[in-house]
CSV table of C-alpha atoms in Angstrom, one decimal:
chain,number,residue,atom,x,y,z
A,5,MET,CA,90.1,-6.2,157.7
A,6,THR,CA,92.9,-7.2,160.1
A,7,LEU,CA,95.0,-10.1,158.6
A,8,ASN,CA,97.8,-12.0,160.3
A,9,THR,CA,100.3,-12.6,157.9
A,10,SER,CA,104.2,-13.0,156.8
A,11,ALA,CA,106.7,-13.1,154.9
A,12,ASP,CA,106.8,-17.2,155.6
A,13,ALA,CA,102.9,-16.7,154.9
A,14,PRO,CA,102.0,-14.9,152.7
A,15,LEU,CA,98.3,-14.3,151.1
A,16,PRO,CA,98.2,-15.5,147.4
A,17,VAL,CA,96.6,-12.7,145.2
A,18,GLY,CA,93.7,-13.6,144.5
A,19,GLU,CA,92.9,-14.0,148.4
A,20,VAL,CA,94.0,-10.3,148.9
A,21,SER,CA,91.2,-9.5,146.1
A,22,ARG,CA,88.5,-11.8,147.5
A,23,LEU,CA,89.3,-9.9,150.0
A,24,ILE,CA,89.0,-5.8,149.4
A,25,GLY,CA,86.2,-7.1,147.2
A,26,GLY,CA,84.2,-8.4,150.2
A,27,TRP,CA,85.2,-4.3,152.1
A,28,ILE,CA,83.3,-2.7,149.0
A,29,ASP,CA,80.2,-4.5,148.1
A,30,ARG,CA,79.7,-3.0,151.8
A,31,LEU,CA,79.7,0.2,150.7
A,32,GLY,CA,76.7,2.1,150.8
A,33,ALA,CA,75.7,3.8,146.7
A,34,VAL,CA,77.1,7.4,147.1
A,35,TRP,CA,76.4,10.8,144.9
A,36,VAL,CA,79.3,11.3,143.1
A,37,GLU,CA,80.4,15.1,140.6
A,38,GLY,CA,82.6,15.3,137.8
A,39,GLN,CA,83.2,15.5,134.5
A,40,ILE,CA,83.1,12.8,131.4
A,41,THR,CA,86.4,12.4,129.8
A,42,GLN,CA,86.2,9.5,128.5
A,43,LEU,CA,82.7,7.3,127.0
A,44,SER,CA,82.5,4.1,125.0
A,45,ARG,CA,78.6,3.3,123.2
A,46,ARG,CA,80.0,0.5,121.3
A,47,PRO,CA,76.7,-0.1,119.0
A,48,GLY,CA,74.7,-3.0,120.6
A,49,ALA,CA,75.9,-3.4,123.4
A,50,GLY,CA,73.7,-3.6,126.7
A,51,VAL,CA,76.9,-1.4,129.4
A,52,VAL,CA,78.2,2.3,129.1
A,53,PHE,CA,81.8,3.1,130.1
A,54,LEU,CA,83.0,6.6,131.0
A,55,THR,CA,85.3,7.9,133.3
A,56,LEU,CA,84.5,10.7,135.4
A,57,ARG,CA,87.3,13.0,136.8
A,58,ASP,CA,87.9,15.3,139.1
A,59,PRO,CA,88.8,18.9,137.2
A,60,SER,CA,90.6,20.0,140.5
A,61,TYR,CA,92.4,17.4,140.8
A,62,ASP,CA,94.4,14.8,139.2
A,63,ILE,CA,92.1,11.9,139.8
A,64,SER,CA,89.6,10.0,137.1
A,65,VAL,CA,88.1,6.9,138.1
A,66,SER,CA,85.9,4.5,135.8
A,67,VAL,CA,82.4,4.8,136.1
A,68,THR,CA,80.0,1.2,134.2
A,69,CYS,CA,76.1,1.9,133.4
A,70,TYR,CA,73.4,0.4,131.9
A,71,ARG,CA,72.7,1.8,128.5
A,72,GLN,CA,68.9,2.6,129.0
A,73,VAL,CA,70.2,4.4,131.9
A,74,PHE,CA,72.7,6.5,129.6
A,75,ASP,CA,70.3,7.2,127.1
A,76,ALA,CA,68.0,8.7,129.4
A,77,VAL,CA,70.7,11.8,129.4
A,78,ALA,CA,72.3,10.5,126.2
A,79,ASP,CA,71.0,14.5,124.7
A,80,VAL,CA,72.2,16.6,127.2
A,81,VAL,CA,75.7,14.6,128.7
A,82,GLY,CA,78.5,14.1,125.9
A,83,GLU,CA,82.5,14.3,126.6
A,84,GLY,CA,83.3,17.8,128.3
A,85,ALA,CA,80.2,17.7,129.8
A,86,ARG,CA,79.5,17.2,134.2
A,87,VAL,CA,77.6,15.2,136.0
A,88,VAL,CA,76.6,14.3,139.5
A,89,VAL,CA,76.2,9.8,139.3
A,90,HIS,CA,74.9,7.9,142.0
A,91,ALA,CA,76.8,4.8,141.8
A,92,LYS,CA,77.7,1.7,143.7
A,93,PRO,CA,81.1,1.0,143.4
A,94,GLU,CA,82.7,-2.5,142.6
A,95,TRP,CA,85.6,-4.3,142.1
A,96,TYR,CA,86.4,-6.5,139.7
A,97,ALA,CA,89.1,-9.1,141.1
A,98,PRO,CA,90.9,-10.6,138.5
A,99,ARG,CA,92.0,-7.4,137.4
A,100,GLY,CA,92.1,-5.2,141.0
A,101,GLN,CA,90.6,-2.5,139.3
A,102,LEU,CA,87.9,-0.2,141.2
A,103,SER,CA,85.3,1.5,139.0
A,104,LEU,CA,81.5,2.1,139.3
A,105,ARG,CA,77.8,0.7,138.6
A,106,ALA,CA,75.9,3.8,137.8
A,107,ALA,CA,72.0,3.7,138.5
A,108,GLU,CA,71.4,7.2,137.4
A,109,ILE,CA,73.2,10.1,135.7
A,110,LYS,CA,71.7,13.8,136.4
A,111,ALA,CA,73.2,16.4,133.0
A,112,VAL,CA,74.3,19.7,136.4
A,113,GLY,CA,72.4,22.4,134.8
A,114,VAL,CA,73.7,25.8,134.6
A,115,GLY,CA,72.0,27.5,137.2
A,116,GLU,CA,73.2,24.7,139.4
A,117,LEU,CA,76.7,26.4,137.8
A,118,LEU,CA,76.4,29.6,139.3
A,119,ALA,CA,74.6,28.2,143.0
A,120,ARG,CA,77.8,26.8,142.9
A,121,LEU,CA,80.2,29.4,142.0
A,122,GLU,CA,78.1,31.6,144.5
A,123,GLN,CA,78.8,29.9,146.8
A,124,LEU,CA,81.9,29.5,146.8
A,125,LYS,CA,82.4,33.2,145.6
A,126,LYS,CA,80.1,33.7,148.8
A,127,SER,CA,82.7,31.4,150.7
A,128,LEU,CA,86.2,32.6,149.7
A,129,ALA,CA,85.4,36.1,149.8
A,130,ALA,CA,84.5,35.0,153.8
A,131,GLU,CA,88.9,34.4,153.7
A,132,GLY,CA,89.4,37.9,152.2
A,133,LEU,CA,90.7,36.3,149.5
A,134,PHE,CA,89.0,39.2,147.3
A,135,ALA,CA,90.0,42.1,149.8
A,136,ALA,CA,91.3,45.7,148.2
A,137,GLY,CA,93.8,45.3,151.0
A,138,ARG,CA,96.1,42.8,149.5
A,139,LYS,CA,96.3,43.1,146.2
A,140,LYS,CA,99.6,44.0,144.9
A,141,ALA,CA,100.4,47.1,142.6
A,142,LEU,CA,101.1,46.4,139.2
A,143,PRO,CA,105.2,47.4,138.0
A,144,PHE,CA,105.4,50.3,135.8
A,145,LEU,CA,107.4,48.7,133.4
A,146,PRO,CA,108.1,45.1,133.3
A,147,GLN,CA,110.5,43.9,131.9
A,148,LEU,CA,109.8,40.6,131.6
A,149,VAL,CA,106.0,39.2,131.7
A,150,GLY,CA,104.9,35.6,132.2
A,151,LEU,CA,102.0,34.7,130.3
A,152,VAL,CA,99.6,31.6,130.5
A,153,CYS,CA,98.0,30.9,127.3
A,154,GLY,CA,96.2,28.3,125.3
A,155,ARG,CA,98.6,27.3,122.6
A,156,ALA,CA,98.2,29.2,119.6
A,157,SER,CA,95.8,30.7,121.1
A,158,ALA,CA,94.1,34.4,120.1
A,159,ALA,CA,94.8,35.2,123.3
A,160,GLU,CA,97.9,34.4,123.1
A,161,ARG,CA,99.0,36.6,119.8
A,162,ASP,CA,96.3,39.5,121.1
A,163,VAL,CA,98.2,39.7,124.6
A,164,LEU,CA,101.5,39.8,122.2
A,165,GLU,CA,100.8,41.7,119.9
A,166,ASN,CA,99.1,44.3,121.6
A,167,ALA,CA,102.2,44.4,124.1
A,168,ARG,CA,105.1,44.7,121.6
A,169,ARG,CA,103.4,47.4,119.5
A,170,ARG,CA,102.7,49.2,122.6
A,171,TRP,CA,106.5,48.6,124.1
A,172,PRO,CA,108.5,46.9,122.3
A,173,ALA,CA,111.6,45.8,124.6
A,174,VAL,CA,109.3,44.1,126.6
A,175,ARG,CA,109.6,40.0,126.6
A,176,PHE,CA,107.3,37.0,127.7
A,177,GLU,CA,108.0,34.2,129.1
A,178,VAL,CA,104.9,32.0,127.5
A,179,ARG,CA,103.2,28.6,129.7
A,180,ASN,CA,101.4,27.0,126.7
A,181,VAL,CA,97.8,25.1,129.1
A,182,ALA,CA,95.2,24.0,128.4
A,183,VAL,CA,92.1,26.3,128.5
A,184,GLN,CA,89.3,24.5,129.0
A,185,GLY,CA,88.2,20.4,129.8
A,186,VAL,CA,89.4,18.4,132.9
A,187,HIS,CA,93.0,19.2,132.4
A,188,ALA,CA,92.7,23.6,131.9
A,189,VAL,CA,92.6,23.6,136.2
A,190,PRO,CA,96.3,21.8,136.8
A,191,GLN,CA,98.0,23.0,133.8
A,192,VAL,CA,96.9,26.0,134.9
A,193,VAL,CA,97.6,26.5,138.2
A,194,GLN,CA,100.5,24.1,137.9
A,195,ALA,CA,102.2,27.4,135.3
A,196,VAL,CA,101.4,30.1,136.8
A,197,ARG,CA,103.3,28.5,140.5
A,198,GLU,CA,106.4,28.3,137.5
A,199,LEU,CA,106.4,31.9,136.7
A,200,ASP,CA,105.8,32.8,140.4
A,201,ALA,CA,108.7,30.8,140.9
A,202,LEU,CA,111.0,32.9,138.8
A,203,ASP,CA,112.5,35.8,140.7
A,204,GLU,CA,113.1,38.2,136.8
A,205,VAL,CA,109.0,37.5,136.6
A,206,ASP,CA,107.8,41.6,137.3
A,207,VAL,CA,103.7,40.9,136.6
A,208,ILE,CA,101.5,37.1,135.4
A,209,VAL,CA,98.7,37.3,133.1
A,210,VAL,CA,96.4,34.0,132.4
A,211,ALA,CA,94.6,34.7,129.4
A,212,ARG,CA,91.7,33.4,127.7
A,213,GLY,CA,89.2,34.7,124.9
A,214,GLY,CA,85.5,34.2,125.4
A,215,GLY,CA,83.5,30.8,125.9
A,216,SER,CA,80.5,29.5,127.4
A,217,VAL,CA,80.4,29.1,131.6
A,218,GLU,CA,80.8,25.3,131.3
A,219,ASP,CA,83.8,26.5,129.8
A,220,LEU,CA,85.6,29.2,131.8
A,221,LEU,CA,84.5,26.8,134.7
A,222,PRO,CA,88.5,25.4,135.4
A,223,PHE,CA,88.9,30.1,136.4
A,224,SER,CA,86.5,29.3,139.0
A,225,ASP,CA,88.4,27.0,140.9
A,226,GLU,CA,88.6,26.9,144.1
A,227,GLN,CA,92.3,25.5,143.9
A,228,LEU,CA,93.2,27.9,141.1
A,229,VAL,CA,91.8,30.3,143.1
A,230,ARG,CA,93.8,29.8,145.8
A,231,ALA,CA,97.4,29.3,144.5
A,232,VAL,CA,96.6,33.0,142.0
A,233,ALA,CA,95.8,34.3,145.9
A,234,ALA,CA,99.1,33.1,147.3
A,235,CYS,CA,101.4,34.4,144.4
A,236,ARG,CA,103.4,36.8,145.5
A,237,THR,CA,104.2,38.1,142.0
A,238,PRO,CA,101.2,41.1,141.4
A,239,VAL,CA,98.0,39.1,138.8
A,240,VAL,CA,96.4,40.2,135.3
A,241,SER,CA,93.0,38.5,135.4
A,242,ALA,CA,92.5,38.4,131.4
A,243,ILE,CA,89.5,35.8,130.6
A,244,GLY,CA,87.0,35.9,128.0
A,245,HIS,CA,85.8,39.7,127.3
A,246,GLU,CA,83.1,41.9,129.2
A,247,PRO,CA,80.2,40.5,130.7
A,248,ASP,CA,82.2,37.0,131.6
A,249,SER,CA,83.4,36.7,135.0
A,250,PRO,CA,84.8,34.2,137.0
A,251,LEU,CA,86.5,34.1,139.9
A,252,LEU,CA,89.8,34.7,138.9
A,253,ASP,CA,88.5,38.1,138.1
A,254,LEU,CA,87.7,38.7,141.2
A,255,VAL,CA,91.1,37.4,143.4
A,256,ALA,CA,93.9,38.9,140.7
A,257,ASP,CA,95.4,42.3,141.2
A,258,LEU,CA,94.1,43.7,138.3
A,259,ARG,CA,91.1,42.0,136.6
A,260,ALA,CA,91.8,42.8,132.1
A,261,SER,CA,88.4,43.0,130.6
A,262,THR,CA,89.8,41.3,127.8
A,263,PRO,CA,93.9,40.1,127.0
A,264,THR,CA,94.3,43.4,124.6
A,265,ASP,CA,93.3,44.9,127.6
A,266,ALA,CA,95.3,42.9,129.1
A,267,ALA,CA,97.9,43.8,127.3
A,268,LYS,CA,97.3,47.8,127.2
A,269,LYS,CA,96.9,47.0,131.7
A,270,VAL,CA,100.5,45.4,131.3
A,271,VAL,CA,102.9,47.4,129.7
A,272,PRO,CA,102.8,51.8,129.6
A,273,ASP,CA,102.7,52.5,125.6
A,274,VAL,CA,106.5,54.0,124.5
A,275,GLY,CA,104.2,57.3,122.1
A,276,GLU,CA,102.2,57.7,125.4
A,277,GLU,CA,105.3,57.5,127.2
A,278,TYR,CA,107.7,59.7,125.0
A,279,GLU,CA,105.1,63.0,124.6
A,280,ARG,CA,104.7,62.9,128.3
A,281,VAL,CA,108.4,62.9,129.0
A,282,ARG,CA,109.2,65.2,126.2
A,283,LEU,CA,105.7,67.5,127.4
A,284,LEU,CA,107.1,67.1,131.9
A,285,ARG,CA,110.6,68.2,129.5
A,286,ASP,CA,109.0,71.2,128.5
A,287,ARG,CA,107.3,72.4,131.3
A,288,ALA,CA,110.9,71.7,133.6
A,289,ARG,CA,113.1,74.1,130.6
A,290,ARG,CA,109.5,77.4,131.6
A,291,CYS,CA,110.5,77.0,134.6
A,292,VAL,CA,114.2,77.1,135.5
A,293,GLN,CA,113.1,79.7,132.3
A,294,ALA,CA,111.7,80.9,135.1
A,295,PHE,CA,113.6,80.7,138.0
A,296,VAL,CA,116.5,81.9,136.4
A,297,ASP,CA,114.4,85.6,135.0
A,298,ARG,CA,112.6,86.2,138.6
A,299,GLU,CA,116.8,85.9,139.8
A,300,GLU,CA,117.7,87.8,136.9
A,301,ARG,CA,115.4,90.5,137.5
A,302,GLY,CA,115.9,90.0,141.9
A,303,LEU,CA,119.8,90.7,140.8
A,304,ALA,CA,119.6,93.9,138.1
A,305,GLN,CA,117.1,95.5,141.9
A,306,ALA,CA,120.1,94.6,144.1
A,307,LEU,CA,122.7,96.2,141.1
A,308,ALA,CA,120.9,99.2,141.0
A,309,ARG,CA,120.6,99.8,144.6
A,310,PRO,CA,123.2,103.2,145.7
A,311,SER,CA,125.1,100.8,147.8
A,312,MET,CA,125.6,98.5,144.9
A,313,GLU,CA,126.6,101.3,142.2
A,314,ASP,CA,128.7,102.5,145.0
A,315,PRO,CA,130.0,100.6,147.3
A,316,TYR,CA,132.0,102.8,148.9
A,317,ARG,CA,130.6,106.3,148.9
A,318,MET,CA,129.8,105.2,153.1
A,319,VAL,CA,132.1,104.2,154.1
A,320,ASP,CA,134.3,107.9,151.8
A,321,GLY,CA,131.7,109.9,154.0
A,322,ARG,CA,132.8,108.4,156.9
A,323,ALA,CA,135.8,108.7,155.8
A,324,ASP,CA,137.0,112.3,157.8
A,325,GLN,CA,134.8,111.8,160.6
A,326,VAL,CA,137.0,108.7,161.7
A,327,SER,CA,140.0,110.4,161.0
A,328,ALA,CA,138.7,114.1,163.3
A,329,LEU,CA,138.1,111.2,165.8
A,330,LEU,CA,141.2,109.6,165.3
A,331,ASP,CA,142.9,112.5,165.9
A,332,ARG,CA,141.4,113.5,168.5
A,333,SER,CA,141.8,110.0,170.3
A,334,ARG,CA,146.3,110.3,170.1
A,335,ARG,CA,145.6,114.3,171.6
A,336,THR,CA,143.4,112.7,174.3
A,337,LEU,CA,145.7,110.3,175.3
A,338,GLY,CA,149.1,112.2,174.3
A,339,HIS,CA,147.7,114.6,177.4
A,340,LEU,CA,146.8,111.4,179.9
A,341,LEU,CA,149.3,110.4,178.9
A,342,ASP,CA,152.2,114.3,179.4
A,343,ARG,CA,149.7,114.2,183.0
A,344,ALA,CA,150.8,110.6,183.7
A,345,ASP,CA,154.4,111.9,183.1
A,346,SER,CA,154.3,114.6,185.4
A,347,GLU,CA,152.5,113.2,188.6
A,348,LEU,CA,155.1,110.2,187.5
A,349,THR,CA,157.6,112.7,188.1
A,350,HIS,CA,156.0,114.4,190.6
A,351,THR,CA,155.6,111.0,192.9
A,352,ARG,CA,159.5,109.8,192.4
A,353,ALA,CA,160.4,113.4,193.3
A,354,ARG,CA,158.6,113.5,197.1
A,355,VAL,CA,159.9,109.0,197.2
A,356,VAL,CA,163.7,109.5,196.7
A,357,ALA,CA,163.3,112.5,199.1
A,358,LEU,CA,161.1,110.7,201.7
A,359,SER,CA,162.9,107.6,201.0
A,360,PRO,CA,166.1,106.9,203.8
A,361,ALA,CA,168.6,106.4,202.0
A,362,ALA,CA,168.6,110.0,201.2
A,363,THR,CA,168.7,110.5,204.7
A,364,LEU,CA,172.2,108.7,204.9
A,365,GLN,CA,173.7,110.1,202.3
A,366,ARG,CA,172.9,113.8,204.2
A,367,GLY,CA,174.6,112.0,207.0
A,368,TYR,CA,172.0,110.7,209.6
A,369,ALA,CA,172.6,106.7,211.0
A,370,VAL,CA,170.8,104.4,212.1
A,371,LEU,CA,171.9,102.5,215.3
A,372,GLN,CA,170.8,98.6,215.8
A,373,ARG,CA,170.9,96.8,218.0
A,374,GLY,CA,171.8,92.8,218.0
A,375,ASP,CA,168.2,91.6,217.2
A,376,GLY,CA,167.6,94.3,215.1
A,377,HIS,CA,166.0,97.1,216.6
A,378,VAL,CA,166.3,100.5,216.2
A,379,VAL,CA,167.9,102.2,219.0
A,380,ARG,CA,166.0,105.4,219.2
A,381,ASP,CA,166.8,106.0,223.0
A,382,PRO,CA,169.6,106.0,225.0
A,383,ALA,CA,167.4,104.2,228.3
A,384,GLU,CA,167.0,101.4,225.0
A,385,VAL,CA,171.3,100.7,225.0
A,386,ALA,CA,173.0,99.3,227.8
A,387,ALA,CA,176.9,100.7,229.6
A,388,ASP,CA,179.6,98.6,227.2
A,389,GLU,CA,176.9,97.2,224.7
A,390,THR,CA,178.4,97.0,220.6
A,391,LEU,CA,175.7,98.8,218.3
A,392,ARG,CA,175.3,98.6,214.4
A,393,ALA,CA,175.9,101.8,212.9
A,394,ARG,CA,174.5,102.5,209.7
A,395,VAL,CA,175.6,105.0,207.4
A,396,ALA,CA,175.5,106.2,203.2
A,397,GLU,CA,178.7,103.9,202.5
A,398,GLY,CA,178.2,100.8,204.5
A,399,GLU,CA,177.9,99.5,208.4
A,400,PHE,CA,180.1,99.3,211.2
A,401,THR,CA,179.7,98.7,215.1
A,402,VAL,CA,180.1,101.1,217.9
A,403,ARG,CA,180.2,100.3,221.6
A,404,VAL,CA,178.2,102.1,224.7
A,405,ASP,CA,180.7,104.4,226.3
A,406,ALA,CA,179.9,104.5,230.1
């Protein structure tokens, strides 16, 4: 529907509504699935009005049908029921309202619901949302527990009372939501996301009492499953009783059979932990005592050894031997020094006797030429040559007589 309009040439509202109605009239009939949230059957009226809502999203559409169409399923269909409607879109131009004109209504049976859930389960499992490797471990002692449950419900009471009975100091951040019906999925999803965004929340518990398959359908919704899979906080599923198994049980990090069981798995029992601490303390005391006793025995055995009773006995026993060796070494060293002194004295005497200075002391002289050479032969000197004579007490010059 392409129109040439502008601020100076607008279309009237009626014309726009007429054009929209003409476009919608060209649409064919469709099969639509949803949940009945409002049902109006006025006595004597030939038309039944109802509102069909998508339980996973906040979207609804008005549906009208002739009375005989609804009477065919009136015994099994009411508010909250899931139905499949074969209807044609209609546009009510005076009010600008879209609705569906139903020609056939079929109730969705339990078997069909279970088949669809099984198909959704296989699809999500193929994506790995139920894989054990992505499960997060629960903290040993959560300081703050997020709880998503119905307002003033038995599930809320069971979780709070049993958790506080086990660990009185535990705190809860509670989000009361609708746990069945058309508003359940968006409210539970919003509550889970709010709690997951709180850094102080250590674990999230989604709790609800038992119910029929239809009552528990919101906890198998794909939107809720994906929201829980995206949580960074560990999530505990406590939906229904032991036989109930919505898809939330598969994607949650831990599945509890009942809300009471969830309280037992989320927080430890203070009495059991006290007893465990007592047993560990006794065990530690016994281990330390056994270690001390063993070391004392080892120390007593070490002190009983002869070397520890009289530690100087070995030293005293070797004292005489050390003294004898010391005397022997002194004598040996004395002999060596005396002999060395004697040899040094004799050597000194020989050196003094052979010294040139000693020879000069006996009256000898040494003649040297001007270049310092010693005269050993008369032929080495010439007449009138001046020589230097060195004696014991000094030196003087002499001249060679021709």
